[in-house]
Coordinates of C-alpha atoms and ligand atoms in Angstrom, one line a residue:
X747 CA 23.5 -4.8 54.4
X748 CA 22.7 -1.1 55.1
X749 CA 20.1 1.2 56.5
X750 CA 18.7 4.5 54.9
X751 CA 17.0 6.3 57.3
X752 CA 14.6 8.8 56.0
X753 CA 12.3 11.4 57.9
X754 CA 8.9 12.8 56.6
X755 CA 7.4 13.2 52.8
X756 CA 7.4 9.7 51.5
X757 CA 6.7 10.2 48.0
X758 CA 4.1 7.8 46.0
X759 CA 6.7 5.3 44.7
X760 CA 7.9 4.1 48.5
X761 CA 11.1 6.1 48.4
X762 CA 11.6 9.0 50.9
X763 CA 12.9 12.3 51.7
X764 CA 14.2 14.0 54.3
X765 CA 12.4 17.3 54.0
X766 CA 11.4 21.2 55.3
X767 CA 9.9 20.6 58.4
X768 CA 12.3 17.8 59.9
X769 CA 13.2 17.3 63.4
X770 CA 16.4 15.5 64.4
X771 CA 14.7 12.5 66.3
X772 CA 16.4 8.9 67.6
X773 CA 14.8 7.7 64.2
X774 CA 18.4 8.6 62.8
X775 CA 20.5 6.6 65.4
X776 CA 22.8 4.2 63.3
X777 CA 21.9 5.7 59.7
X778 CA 23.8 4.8 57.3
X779 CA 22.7 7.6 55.3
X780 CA 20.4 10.1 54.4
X781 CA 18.5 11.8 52.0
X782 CA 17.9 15.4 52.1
X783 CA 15.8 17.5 50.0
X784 CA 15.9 21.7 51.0
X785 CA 16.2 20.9 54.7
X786 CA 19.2 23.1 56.5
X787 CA 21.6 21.1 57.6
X788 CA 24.4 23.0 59.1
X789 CA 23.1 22.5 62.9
X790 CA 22.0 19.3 62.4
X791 CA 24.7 16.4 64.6
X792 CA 24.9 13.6 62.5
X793 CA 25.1 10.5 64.4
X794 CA 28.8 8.9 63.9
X795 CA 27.0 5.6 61.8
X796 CA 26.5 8.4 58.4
X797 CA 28.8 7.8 56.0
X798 CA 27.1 9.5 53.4
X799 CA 24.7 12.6 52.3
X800 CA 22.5 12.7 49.0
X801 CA 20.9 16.0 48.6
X802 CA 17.8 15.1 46.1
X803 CA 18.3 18.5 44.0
X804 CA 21.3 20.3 42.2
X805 CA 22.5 23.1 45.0
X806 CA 24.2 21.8 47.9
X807 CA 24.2 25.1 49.8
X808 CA 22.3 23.9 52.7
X809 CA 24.8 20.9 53.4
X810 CA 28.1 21.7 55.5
X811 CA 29.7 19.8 52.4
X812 CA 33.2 21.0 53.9
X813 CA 32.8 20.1 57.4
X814 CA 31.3 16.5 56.3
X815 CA 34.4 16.0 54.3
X816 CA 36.6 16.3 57.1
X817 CA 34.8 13.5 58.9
X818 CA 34.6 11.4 56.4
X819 CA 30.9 11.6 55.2
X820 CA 30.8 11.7 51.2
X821 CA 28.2 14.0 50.1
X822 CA 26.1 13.7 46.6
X823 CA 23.7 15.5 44.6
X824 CA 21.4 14.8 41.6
X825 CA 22.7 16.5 38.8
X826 CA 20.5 17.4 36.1
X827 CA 17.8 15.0 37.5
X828 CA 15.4 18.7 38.2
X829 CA 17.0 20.5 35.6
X830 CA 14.2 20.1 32.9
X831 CA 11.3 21.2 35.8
X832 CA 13.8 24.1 35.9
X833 CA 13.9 24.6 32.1
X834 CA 10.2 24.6 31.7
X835 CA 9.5 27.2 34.4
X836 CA 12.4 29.7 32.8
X837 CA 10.3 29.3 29.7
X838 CA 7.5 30.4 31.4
X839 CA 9.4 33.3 33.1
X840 CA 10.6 34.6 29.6
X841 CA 6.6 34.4 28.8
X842 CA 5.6 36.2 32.0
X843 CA 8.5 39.0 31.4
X844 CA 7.0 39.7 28.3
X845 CA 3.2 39.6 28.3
X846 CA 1.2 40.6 31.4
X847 CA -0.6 37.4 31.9
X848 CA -0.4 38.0 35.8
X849 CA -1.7 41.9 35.8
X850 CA -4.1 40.7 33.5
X851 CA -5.8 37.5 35.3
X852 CA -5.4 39.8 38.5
X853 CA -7.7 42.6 36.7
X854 CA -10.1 40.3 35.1
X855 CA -10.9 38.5 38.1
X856 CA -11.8 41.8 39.7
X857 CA -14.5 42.1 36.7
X858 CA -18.2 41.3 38.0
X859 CA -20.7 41.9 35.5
X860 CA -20.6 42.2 31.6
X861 CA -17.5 40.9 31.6
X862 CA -16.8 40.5 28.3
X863 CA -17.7 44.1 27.1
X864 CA -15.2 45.0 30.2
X865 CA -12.4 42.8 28.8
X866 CA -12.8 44.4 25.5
X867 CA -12.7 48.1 26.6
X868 CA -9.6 47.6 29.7
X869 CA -7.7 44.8 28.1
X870 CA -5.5 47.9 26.2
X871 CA -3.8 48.0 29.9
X872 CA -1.8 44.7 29.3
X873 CA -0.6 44.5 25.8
X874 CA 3.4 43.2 25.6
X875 CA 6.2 41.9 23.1
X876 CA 7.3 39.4 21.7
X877 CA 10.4 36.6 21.9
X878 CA 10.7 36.0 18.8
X879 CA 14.4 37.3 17.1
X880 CA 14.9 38.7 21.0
X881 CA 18.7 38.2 22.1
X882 CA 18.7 35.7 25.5
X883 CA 21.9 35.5 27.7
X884 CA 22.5 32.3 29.7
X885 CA 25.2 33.0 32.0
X886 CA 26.0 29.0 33.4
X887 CA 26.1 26.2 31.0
X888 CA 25.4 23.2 32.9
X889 CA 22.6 21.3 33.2
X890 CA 19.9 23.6 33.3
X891 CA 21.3 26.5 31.4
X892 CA 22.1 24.4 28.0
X893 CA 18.2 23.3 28.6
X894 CA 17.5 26.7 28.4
X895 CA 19.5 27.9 25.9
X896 CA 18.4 25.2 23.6
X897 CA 14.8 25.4 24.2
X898 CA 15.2 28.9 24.0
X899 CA 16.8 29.2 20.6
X900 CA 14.0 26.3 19.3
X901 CA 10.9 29.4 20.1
X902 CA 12.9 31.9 17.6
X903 CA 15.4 33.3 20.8
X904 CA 18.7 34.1 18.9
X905 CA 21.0 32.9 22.1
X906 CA 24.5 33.8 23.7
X907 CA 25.6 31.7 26.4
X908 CA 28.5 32.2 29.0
X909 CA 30.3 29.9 31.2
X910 CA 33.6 30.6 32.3
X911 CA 34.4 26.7 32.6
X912 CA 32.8 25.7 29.9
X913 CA 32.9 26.9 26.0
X914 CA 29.4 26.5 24.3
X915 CA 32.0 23.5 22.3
X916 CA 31.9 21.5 25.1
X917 CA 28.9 22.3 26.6
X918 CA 27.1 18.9 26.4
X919 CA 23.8 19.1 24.4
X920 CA 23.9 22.5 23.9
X921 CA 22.7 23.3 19.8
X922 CA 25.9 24.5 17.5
X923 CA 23.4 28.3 17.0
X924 CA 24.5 29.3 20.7
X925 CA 27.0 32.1 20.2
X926 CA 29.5 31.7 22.8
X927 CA 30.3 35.1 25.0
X928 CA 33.8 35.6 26.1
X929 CA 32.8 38.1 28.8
X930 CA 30.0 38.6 30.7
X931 CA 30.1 42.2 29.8
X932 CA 29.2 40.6 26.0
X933 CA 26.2 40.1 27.5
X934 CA 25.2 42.3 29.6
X935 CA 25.7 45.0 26.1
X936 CA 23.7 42.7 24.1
X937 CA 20.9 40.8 25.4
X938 CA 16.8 41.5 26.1
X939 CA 16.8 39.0 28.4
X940 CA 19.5 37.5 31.3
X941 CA 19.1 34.5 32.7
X942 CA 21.7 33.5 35.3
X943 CA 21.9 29.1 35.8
X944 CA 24.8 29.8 38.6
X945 CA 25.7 28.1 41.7
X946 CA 26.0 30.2 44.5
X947 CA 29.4 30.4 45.8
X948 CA 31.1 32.9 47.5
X949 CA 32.5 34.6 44.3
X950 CA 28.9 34.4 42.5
X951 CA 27.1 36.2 45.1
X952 CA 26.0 39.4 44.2
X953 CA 26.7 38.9 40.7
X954 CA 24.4 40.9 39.3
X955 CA 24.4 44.1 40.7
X956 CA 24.6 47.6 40.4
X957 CA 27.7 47.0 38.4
X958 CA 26.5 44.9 36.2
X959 CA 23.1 46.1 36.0
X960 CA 24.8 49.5 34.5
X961 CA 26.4 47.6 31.7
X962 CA 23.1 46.3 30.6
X963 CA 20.7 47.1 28.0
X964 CA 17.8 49.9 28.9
X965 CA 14.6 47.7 29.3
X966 CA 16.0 44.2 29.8
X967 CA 14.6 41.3 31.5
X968 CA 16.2 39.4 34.5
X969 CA 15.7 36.2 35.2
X970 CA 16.7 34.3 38.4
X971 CA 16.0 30.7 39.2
X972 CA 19.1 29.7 40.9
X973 CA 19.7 31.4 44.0
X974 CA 18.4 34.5 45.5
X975 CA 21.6 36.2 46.2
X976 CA 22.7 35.8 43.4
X977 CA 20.8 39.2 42.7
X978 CA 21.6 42.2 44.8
X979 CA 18.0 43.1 45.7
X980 CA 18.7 46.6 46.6
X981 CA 20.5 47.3 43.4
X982 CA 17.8 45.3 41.4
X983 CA 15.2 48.0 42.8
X984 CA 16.9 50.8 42.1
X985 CA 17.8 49.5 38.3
X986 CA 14.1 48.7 38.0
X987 CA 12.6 52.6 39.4
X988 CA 15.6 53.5 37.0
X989 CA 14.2 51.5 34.2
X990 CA 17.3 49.8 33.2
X991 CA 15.4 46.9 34.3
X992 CA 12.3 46.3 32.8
X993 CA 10.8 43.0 34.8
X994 CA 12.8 41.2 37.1
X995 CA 11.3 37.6 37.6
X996 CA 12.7 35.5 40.3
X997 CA 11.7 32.0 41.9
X998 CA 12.7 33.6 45.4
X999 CA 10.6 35.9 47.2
X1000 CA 11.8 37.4 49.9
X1001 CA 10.2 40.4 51.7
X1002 CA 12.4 42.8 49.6
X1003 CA 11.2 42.0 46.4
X1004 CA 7.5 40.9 47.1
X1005 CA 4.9 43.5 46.0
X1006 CA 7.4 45.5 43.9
X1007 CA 6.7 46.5 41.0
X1008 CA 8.0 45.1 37.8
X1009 CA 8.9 41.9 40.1
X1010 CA 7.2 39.0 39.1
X1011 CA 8.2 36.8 42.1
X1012 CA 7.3 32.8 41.8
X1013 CA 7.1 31.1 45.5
X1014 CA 10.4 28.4 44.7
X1015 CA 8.7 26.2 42.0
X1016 CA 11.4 25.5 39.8
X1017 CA 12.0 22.4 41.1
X1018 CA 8.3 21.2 42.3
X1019 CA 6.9 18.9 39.4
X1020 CA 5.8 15.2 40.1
X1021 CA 8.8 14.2 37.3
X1022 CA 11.5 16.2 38.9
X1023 CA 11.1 14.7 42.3
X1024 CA 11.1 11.0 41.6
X1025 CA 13.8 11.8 39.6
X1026 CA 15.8 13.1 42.2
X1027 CA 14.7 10.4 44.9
X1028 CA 15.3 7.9 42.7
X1029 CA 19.3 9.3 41.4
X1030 CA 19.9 10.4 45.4
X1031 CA 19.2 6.6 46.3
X1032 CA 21.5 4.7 43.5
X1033 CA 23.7 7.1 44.4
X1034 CA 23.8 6.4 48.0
X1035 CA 23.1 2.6 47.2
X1036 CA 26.0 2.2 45.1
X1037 CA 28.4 4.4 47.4
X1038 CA 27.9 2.0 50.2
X1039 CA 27.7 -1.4 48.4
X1040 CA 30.9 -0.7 46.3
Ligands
LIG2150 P1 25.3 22.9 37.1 O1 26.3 22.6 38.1 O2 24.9 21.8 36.1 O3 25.7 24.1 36.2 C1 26.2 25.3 36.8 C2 27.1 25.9 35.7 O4 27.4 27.2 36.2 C3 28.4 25.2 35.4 O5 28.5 24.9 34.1 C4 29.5 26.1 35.9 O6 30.6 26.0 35.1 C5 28.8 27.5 35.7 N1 29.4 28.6 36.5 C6 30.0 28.5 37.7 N2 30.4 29.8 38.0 C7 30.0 30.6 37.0 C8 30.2 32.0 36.8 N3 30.8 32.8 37.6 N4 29.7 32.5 35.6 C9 29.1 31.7 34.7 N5 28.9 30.4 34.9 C10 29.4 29.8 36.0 O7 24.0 23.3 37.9 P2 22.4 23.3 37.4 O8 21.8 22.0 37.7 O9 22.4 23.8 36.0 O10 21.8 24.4 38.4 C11 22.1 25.8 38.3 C12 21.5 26.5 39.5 O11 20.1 26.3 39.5 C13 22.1 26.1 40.8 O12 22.3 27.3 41.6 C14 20.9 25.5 41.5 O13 21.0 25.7 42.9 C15 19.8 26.1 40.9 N6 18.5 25.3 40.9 C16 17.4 25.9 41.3 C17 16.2 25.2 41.3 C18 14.9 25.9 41.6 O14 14.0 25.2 42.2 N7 14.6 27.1 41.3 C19 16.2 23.8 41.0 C20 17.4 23.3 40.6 C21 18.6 24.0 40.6

């Protein structure tokens, strides 16, 4: 017999998360375990009773997982349970990097009368290019970034994937086209578009930056939907008023990159689809179910 204690956002199907906006409350006393979603949980005193953590999502950078450990508390996450909410939302940054559907919805709802005539005449402003036969680089090959690389690949993308743990081999799922890059610097020289499916660690931080933004194709597309610092923001400006960079699209906005130009910057959606957080819940609760019944 065990308890799950979980704190704010019950989702439609009964099963809960711990959430954003939580307040430690006496609610916790004698948990078993909980369930965390994006909340911070560094400063949060678990009471003694918690003997495990599920994080319902893929990065586990807002859990003390080290501290935890020494006490005993096991902590899990959901792999792969978001990753195709992630997939589908990179798809739609490669779109966004290469047609401007957001300058032009912007302009044309500043249109007010003969519209049409208007949208004929100014539409000139936001012609683009094309994916098709364009070069992608996944750099991770785990969950989300063989999604990617696949789905990719299936709209015409020719793809080069690199993981340093992983060969594109043994990559599970991932199609037989994907060229396999030994080096990052492989594709930094040869793709249109970078898209970085990382966990942020202390040796991935910063990754792309100045350095590696110099070995990179004039006019190429960025995109991040793991981690913020994973970019150098600083660096990302100055490669973008450079135009090394052509479009940078990120899922985190943060005051340096909001409003910039050539940043499309999506408020943390990767994640946020009905699908994607049942799946998580329901993973995060076998998980923790099974943990404490074995
Ligand atoms: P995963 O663990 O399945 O895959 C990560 C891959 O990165 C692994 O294959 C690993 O070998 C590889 N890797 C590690 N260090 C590397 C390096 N230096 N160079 C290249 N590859 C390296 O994780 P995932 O589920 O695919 O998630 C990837 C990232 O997406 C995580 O950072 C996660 O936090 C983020 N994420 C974001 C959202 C969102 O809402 N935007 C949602 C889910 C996950």
């Amino acid at each position: 017999m065990y308890t799950v204690h979980t704190l704010n956002k019950i989702s439609q199907n009964g099963l809960a998360l711990l959430g954003d906006a939580y307040k430690v409350s006496d609610e916790l006393n004698n948990a078993d375990a909980i369930l965390v979603r994006s909340a911070k949980m560094h400063d949060m005193v678990l009471p003694e009773s918690v003997k495990a953590v599920a994080r319902a999502g893929a990065g586990v950078n807002n859990i003390p997982i080290e501290a935890y450990a020494e006490k005993g508390i096991v902590v899990f996450n959901t792999p792969g349970a978001n990753a195709n909410a992630v997939k589908e939302l990179v798809l739609c940054g490669l779109l966004l990097a290469s047609r401007k559907v957001v300058d032009g919805i912007n302009w044309a709802k500043t249109l007010e009368s003969d519209v049409a005539k208007t949208v004929e005449k100014g539409k000139g402003a936001f012609g683009g290019g094309e994916i098709l036969g364009k070069k992608l680089g996944v750099i991770g090959l785990g969950a989300i970034g063989v999604m990617v690389a696949n789905a990719a690949q299936a709209l015409g993308m020719e793809v080069i994937g690199y993981d340093p743990y992983i060969s594109v081999d043994a990559a599970w799922g991932l199609s037989r086209h994907i060229k396999h890059a030994n080096t990052l610097d492989e594709i930094y020289a040869e793709a249109d578009y970078i898209t970085i499916h990382v966990p942020l660690l202390d040796s991935t931080k910063h990754m792309l930056n100045k350095e590696a933004f110099d070995k990179m194709k004039t006019g190429v597309a960025v995109l991040n939907f793991s981690r913020d610092t994973l970019v150098q923001n600083e660096d990302m400006k100055v490669a973008i008023a450079e135009g090394k960079v052509a479009k940078y699209v990120t899922d985190f906005p943060v005051e340096d990159v909001l409003n910039q130009e050539n940043i499309i910057a999506i408020p943390h959606l990767g994640a946020s689809t009905e699908e994607s957080e049942e799946n998580c819940a329901v993973m995060a609760v076998k998980e923790i179910k099974d943990y404490l019944e074995q």
